[in-house]
Amino acid sequence: MRMPQDATWLWKFLYALATLLRPLLCRLRVEGQEHVPSTSGCIIACNHSMGPDYFILGYASPRQIYYMAKIELFQIHPWFSRCLELVGTFPIDRGRNDTAALGAAEALLRRGQVLGMFPEGTRSHNGELRRGKSGVARLAMATQTLVVPAVVINAEALLKQVGRRPEVIVRFGPPLSLVGDPTDKAAV
């Protein structure tokens, strides 16, 4: 795996740190990186387990992934908020129709960047896949960008099997092109 060249300086630093620590923490297998477009914007839609799946997905991607994160994370401490921003994370108020966050996501995709989304909207507390929400489809249709399905398998083992180097698998699937009217509930 190679460090994404289009990444922010903090993303690159964390990537290098993760590269040094990875052999001690887990055995990582990445499949399908070629499915992530090398230049155009896309949405990587992934499951959201109890483990550090967002970090693992970002590390496995050949390009920097920008994430929406619940606004509560940005209220922990100003320094923490700044670190989140420096790695490309922006807040979303999940309890309402956050037009500012959706606008930021659209602008990011139109600039040709990669947006990571978890269609379930929140973590699965039992590891089972939950019903997805329509945000990924709406954004993909509105911006005419591809959706790359992804899965992180066994991410929670990093927290449960410390020191045992569990195998963690990241799979990127072939990109999907979603067409339709993003305001039409039947199309989404």
mmCIF file of C-alpha atoms in Angstrom:
data_model
loop_
_atom_site.group_PDB
_atom_site.id
_atom_site.type_symbol
_atom_site.label_atom_id
_atom_site.label_comp_id
_atom_site.label_asym_id
_atom_site.label_seq_id
_atom_site.Cartn_x
_atom_site.Cartn_y
_atom_site.Cartn_z
ATOM 1 C CA MET A 1 0.000 0.000 0.000
ATOM 2 C CA ARG A 2 1.128 3.506 -0.757
ATOM 3 C CA MET A 3 0.474 6.760 1.076
ATOM 4 C CA PRO A 4 -2.200 8.856 -0.659
ATOM 5 C CA GLN A 5 -0.453 11.777 -2.364
ATOM 6 C CA ASP A 6 -3.548 13.994 -2.254
ATOM 7 C CA ALA A 7 -3.758 13.812 1.557
ATOM 8 C CA THR A 8 -3.433 16.521 4.196
ATOM 9 C CA TRP A 9 -0.222 16.656 6.215
ATOM 10 C CA LEU A 10 -1.893 15.207 9.332
ATOM 11 C CA TRP A 11 -3.439 12.387 7.291
ATOM 12 C CA LYS A 12 0.034 11.573 5.918
ATOM 13 C CA PHE A 13 1.540 11.641 9.408
ATOM 14 C CA LEU A 14 -1.143 9.304 10.779
ATOM 15 C CA TYR A 15 -0.720 7.030 7.747
ATOM 16 C CA ALA A 16 3.025 6.762 8.410
ATOM 17 C CA LEU A 17 2.392 6.097 12.114
ATOM 18 C CA ALA A 18 -0.185 3.413 11.283
ATOM 19 C CA THR A 19 2.289 1.816 8.850
ATOM 20 C CA LEU A 20 4.816 1.510 11.671
ATOM 21 C CA LEU A 21 2.280 0.125 14.175
ATOM 22 C CA ARG A 22 0.283 -2.142 11.840
ATOM 23 C CA PRO A 23 2.586 -5.190 12.090
ATOM 24 C CA LEU A 24 2.206 -5.061 15.874
ATOM 25 C CA LEU A 25 -1.573 -4.573 15.887
ATOM 26 C CA CYS A 26 -3.071 -6.706 13.143
ATOM 27 C CA ARG A 27 -2.677 -8.618 9.916
ATOM 28 C CA LEU A 28 -4.363 -6.410 7.334
ATOM 29 C CA ARG A 29 -5.595 -7.725 3.989
ATOM 30 C CA VAL A 30 -6.897 -5.207 1.453
ATOM 31 C CA GLU A 31 -8.795 -6.283 -1.648
ATOM 32 C CA GLY A 32 -10.159 -4.242 -4.547
ATOM 33 C CA GLN A 33 -8.218 -0.988 -4.174
ATOM 34 C CA GLU A 34 -8.342 -0.723 -7.963
ATOM 35 C CA HIS A 35 -12.090 -0.032 -7.677
ATOM 36 C CA VAL A 36 -11.466 3.364 -6.045
ATOM 37 C CA PRO A 37 -11.288 5.960 -8.863
ATOM 38 C CA SER A 38 -7.838 7.543 -9.033
ATOM 39 C CA THR A 39 -8.980 11.091 -9.787
ATOM 40 C CA SER A 40 -12.730 11.655 -9.794
ATOM 41 C CA GLY A 41 -14.897 12.139 -6.745
ATOM 42 C CA CYS A 42 -16.680 9.143 -5.287
ATOM 43 C CA ILE A 43 -18.487 7.986 -2.189
ATOM 44 C CA ILE A 44 -17.093 5.000 -0.340
ATOM 45 C CA ALA A 45 -20.077 3.420 1.418
ATOM 46 C CA CYS A 46 -19.042 1.079 4.214
ATOM 47 C CA ASN A 47 -20.500 -0.878 7.104
ATOM 48 C CA HIS A 48 -20.037 0.680 10.565
ATOM 49 C CA SER A 49 -19.058 -1.855 13.210
ATOM 50 C CA MET A 50 -18.046 -1.408 16.811
ATOM 51 C CA GLY A 51 -14.352 -1.194 16.005
ATOM 52 C CA PRO A 52 -12.141 1.518 14.471
ATOM 53 C CA ASP A 53 -13.473 0.794 10.975
ATOM 54 C CA TYR A 54 -13.249 4.429 9.823
ATOM 55 C CA PHE A 55 -9.531 4.493 10.585
ATOM 56 C CA ILE A 56 -8.867 1.126 8.943
ATOM 57 C CA LEU A 57 -10.914 2.069 5.853
ATOM 58 C CA GLY A 58 -8.997 5.333 5.541
ATOM 59 C CA TYR A 59 -5.673 3.543 5.838
ATOM 60 C CA ALA A 60 -6.640 0.944 3.221
ATOM 61 C CA SER A 61 -7.862 3.480 0.676
ATOM 62 C CA PRO A 62 -5.476 4.598 -2.061
ATOM 63 C CA ARG A 63 -6.841 8.151 -1.628
ATOM 64 C CA GLN A 64 -7.623 10.292 1.394
ATOM 65 C CA ILE A 65 -11.175 9.813 2.607
ATOM 66 C CA TYR A 66 -13.104 12.772 3.988
ATOM 67 C CA TYR A 67 -15.708 11.871 6.578
ATOM 68 C CA MET A 68 -18.801 13.387 8.098
ATOM 69 C CA ALA A 69 -18.839 12.846 11.850
ATOM 70 C CA LYS A 70 -21.501 13.466 14.454
ATOM 71 C CA ILE A 71 -21.397 17.022 15.721
ATOM 72 C CA GLU A 72 -20.949 15.834 19.304
ATOM 73 C CA LEU A 73 -17.338 14.854 18.495
ATOM 74 C CA PHE A 74 -16.591 18.479 17.625
ATOM 75 C CA GLN A 75 -17.837 19.577 21.055
ATOM 76 C CA ILE A 76 -15.366 17.493 23.078
ATOM 77 C CA HIS A 77 -12.449 19.958 23.025
ATOM 78 C CA PRO A 78 -11.241 22.677 20.607
ATOM 79 C CA TRP A 79 -7.937 20.846 19.995
ATOM 80 C CA PHE A 80 -9.761 17.626 19.174
ATOM 81 C CA SER A 81 -12.061 19.513 16.796
ATOM 82 C CA ARG A 82 -9.060 21.021 15.055
ATOM 83 C CA CYS A 83 -7.431 17.587 14.614
ATOM 84 C CA LEU A 84 -10.654 16.244 13.118
ATOM 85 C CA GLU A 85 -10.726 19.148 10.669
ATOM 86 C CA LEU A 86 -7.048 18.656 9.755
ATOM 87 C CA VAL A 87 -7.735 15.063 8.687
ATOM 88 C CA GLY A 88 -10.692 16.168 6.569
ATOM 89 C CA THR A 89 -13.595 15.458 8.907
ATOM 90 C CA PHE A 90 -16.548 17.822 9.094
ATOM 91 C CA PRO A 91 -19.542 17.854 11.457
ATOM 92 C CA ILE A 92 -23.071 16.728 10.739
ATOM 93 C CA ASP A 93 -26.041 17.164 13.046
ATOM 94 C CA ARG A 94 -27.672 13.769 12.625
ATOM 95 C CA GLY A 95 -30.827 14.802 14.438
ATOM 96 C CA ARG A 96 -31.980 17.158 11.693
ATOM 97 C CA ASN A 97 -31.647 17.884 7.989
ATOM 98 C CA ASP A 98 -28.174 19.438 8.167
ATOM 99 C CA THR A 99 -28.032 21.342 4.875
ATOM 100 C CA ALA A 100 -24.604 22.828 5.686
ATOM 101 C CA ALA A 101 -23.022 19.371 6.054
ATOM 102 C CA LEU A 102 -24.778 18.081 2.941
ATOM 103 C CA GLY A 103 -23.600 21.152 1.024
ATOM 104 C CA ALA A 104 -20.030 20.559 2.213
ATOM 105 C CA ALA A 105 -20.285 16.914 1.113
ATOM 106 C CA GLU A 106 -21.571 17.909 -2.332
ATOM 107 C CA ALA A 107 -18.794 20.486 -2.763
ATOM 108 C CA LEU A 108 -16.183 17.917 -1.771
ATOM 109 C CA LEU A 109 -17.474 15.420 -4.347
ATOM 110 C CA ARG A 110 -17.660 18.067 -7.085
ATOM 111 C CA ARG A 111 -13.979 18.915 -6.363
ATOM 112 C CA GLY A 112 -13.125 15.289 -7.115
ATOM 113 C CA GLN A 113 -12.447 14.127 -3.573
ATOM 114 C CA VAL A 114 -13.479 10.934 -1.782
ATOM 115 C CA LEU A 115 -16.273 10.993 0.778
ATOM 116 C CA GLY A 116 -16.560 8.126 3.232
ATOM 117 C CA MET A 117 -20.074 7.401 4.458
ATOM 118 C CA PHE A 118 -21.648 4.792 6.660
ATOM 119 C CA PRO A 119 -25.171 4.303 5.273
ATOM 120 C CA GLU A 120 -26.395 2.870 8.567
ATOM 121 C CA GLY A 121 -25.940 6.324 10.106
ATOM 122 C CA THR A 122 -24.498 4.976 13.348
ATOM 123 C CA ARG A 123 -22.459 2.077 14.668
ATOM 124 C CA SER A 124 -23.835 -1.422 14.885
ATOM 125 C CA HIS A 125 -23.560 -2.441 18.537
ATOM 126 C CA ASN A 126 -23.928 -6.161 17.846
ATOM 127 C CA GLY A 127 -21.881 -6.370 14.635
ATOM 128 C CA GLU A 128 -24.911 -7.039 12.433
ATOM 129 C CA LEU A 129 -25.565 -4.901 9.386
ATOM 130 C CA ARG A 130 -28.407 -2.457 9.989
ATOM 131 C CA ARG A 131 -30.815 -0.964 7.478
ATOM 132 C CA GLY A 132 -29.155 1.847 5.548
ATOM 133 C CA LYS A 133 -30.452 5.368 5.148
ATOM 134 C CA SER A 134 -30.849 7.186 1.831
ATOM 135 C CA GLY A 135 -28.056 9.781 2.208
ATOM 136 C CA VAL A 136 -25.487 7.948 0.083
ATOM 137 C CA ALA A 137 -27.926 7.472 -2.795
ATOM 138 C CA ARG A 138 -29.158 11.068 -2.608
ATOM 139 C CA LEU A 139 -25.638 12.531 -2.677
ATOM 140 C CA ALA A 140 -24.509 10.202 -5.471
ATOM 141 C CA MET A 141 -27.512 11.127 -7.611
ATOM 142 C CA ALA A 142 -27.219 14.852 -6.889
ATOM 143 C CA THR A 143 -23.509 14.958 -7.782
ATOM 144 C CA GLN A 144 -23.452 12.159 -10.374
ATOM 145 C CA THR A 145 -20.579 10.456 -8.589
ATOM 146 C CA LEU A 146 -19.864 6.763 -8.270
ATOM 147 C CA VAL A 147 -20.502 4.771 -5.090
ATOM 148 C CA VAL A 148 -17.790 2.301 -4.139
ATOM 149 C CA PRO A 149 -19.210 -0.287 -1.726
ATOM 150 C CA ALA A 150 -16.773 -1.356 0.965
ATOM 151 C CA VAL A 151 -16.672 -3.597 3.987
ATOM 152 C CA VAL A 152 -14.309 -3.770 6.932
ATOM 153 C CA ILE A 153 -14.350 -7.245 8.449
ATOM 154 C CA ASN A 154 -13.220 -7.938 12.007
ATOM 155 C CA ALA A 155 -12.298 -4.338 12.934
ATOM 156 C CA GLU A 156 -13.718 -4.806 16.433
ATOM 157 C CA ALA A 157 -11.090 -7.518 17.066
ATOM 158 C CA LEU A 158 -8.442 -4.784 17.281
ATOM 159 C CA LEU A 159 -10.088 -3.655 20.513
ATOM 160 C CA LYS A 160 -10.982 -7.118 21.835
ATOM 161 C CA GLN A 161 -7.828 -9.040 20.901
ATOM 162 C CA VAL A 162 -5.083 -6.584 21.805
ATOM 163 C CA GLY A 163 -1.681 -8.166 21.269
ATOM 164 C CA ARG A 164 -3.004 -11.121 19.249
ATOM 165 C CA ARG A 165 -2.668 -9.497 15.793
ATOM 166 C CA PRO A 166 -6.116 -10.421 14.468
ATOM 167 C CA GLU A 167 -6.708 -10.541 10.733
ATOM 168 C CA VAL A 168 -8.670 -7.524 9.498
ATOM 169 C CA ILE A 169 -9.983 -7.479 5.937
ATOM 170 C CA VAL A 170 -10.991 -4.470 3.849
ATOM 171 C CA ARG A 171 -12.808 -5.076 0.565
ATOM 172 C CA PHE A 172 -13.652 -2.426 -2.008
ATOM 173 C CA GLY A 173 -16.278 -3.517 -4.517
ATOM 174 C CA PRO A 174 -16.824 -2.393 -8.111
ATOM 175 C CA PRO A 175 -18.244 1.151 -8.323
ATOM 176 C CA LEU A 176 -21.975 1.651 -8.753
ATOM 177 C CA SER A 177 -23.551 4.412 -10.800
ATOM 178 C CA LEU A 178 -26.849 5.572 -9.321
ATOM 179 C CA VAL A 179 -29.200 7.488 -11.584
ATOM 180 C CA GLY A 180 -32.437 9.192 -10.748
ATOM 181 C CA ASP A 181 -33.922 12.225 -9.068
ATOM 182 C CA PRO A 182 -32.437 12.595 -5.566
ATOM 183 C CA THR A 183 -35.642 14.287 -4.366
ATOM 184 C CA ASP A 184 -37.827 11.377 -5.492
ATOM 185 C CA LYS A 185 -38.265 8.961 -2.568
ATOM 186 C CA ALA A 186 -39.105 6.124 -4.952
ATOM 187 C CA ALA A 187 -35.808 6.594 -6.847
ATOM 188 C CA VAL A 188 -33.787 6.581 -3.634
#
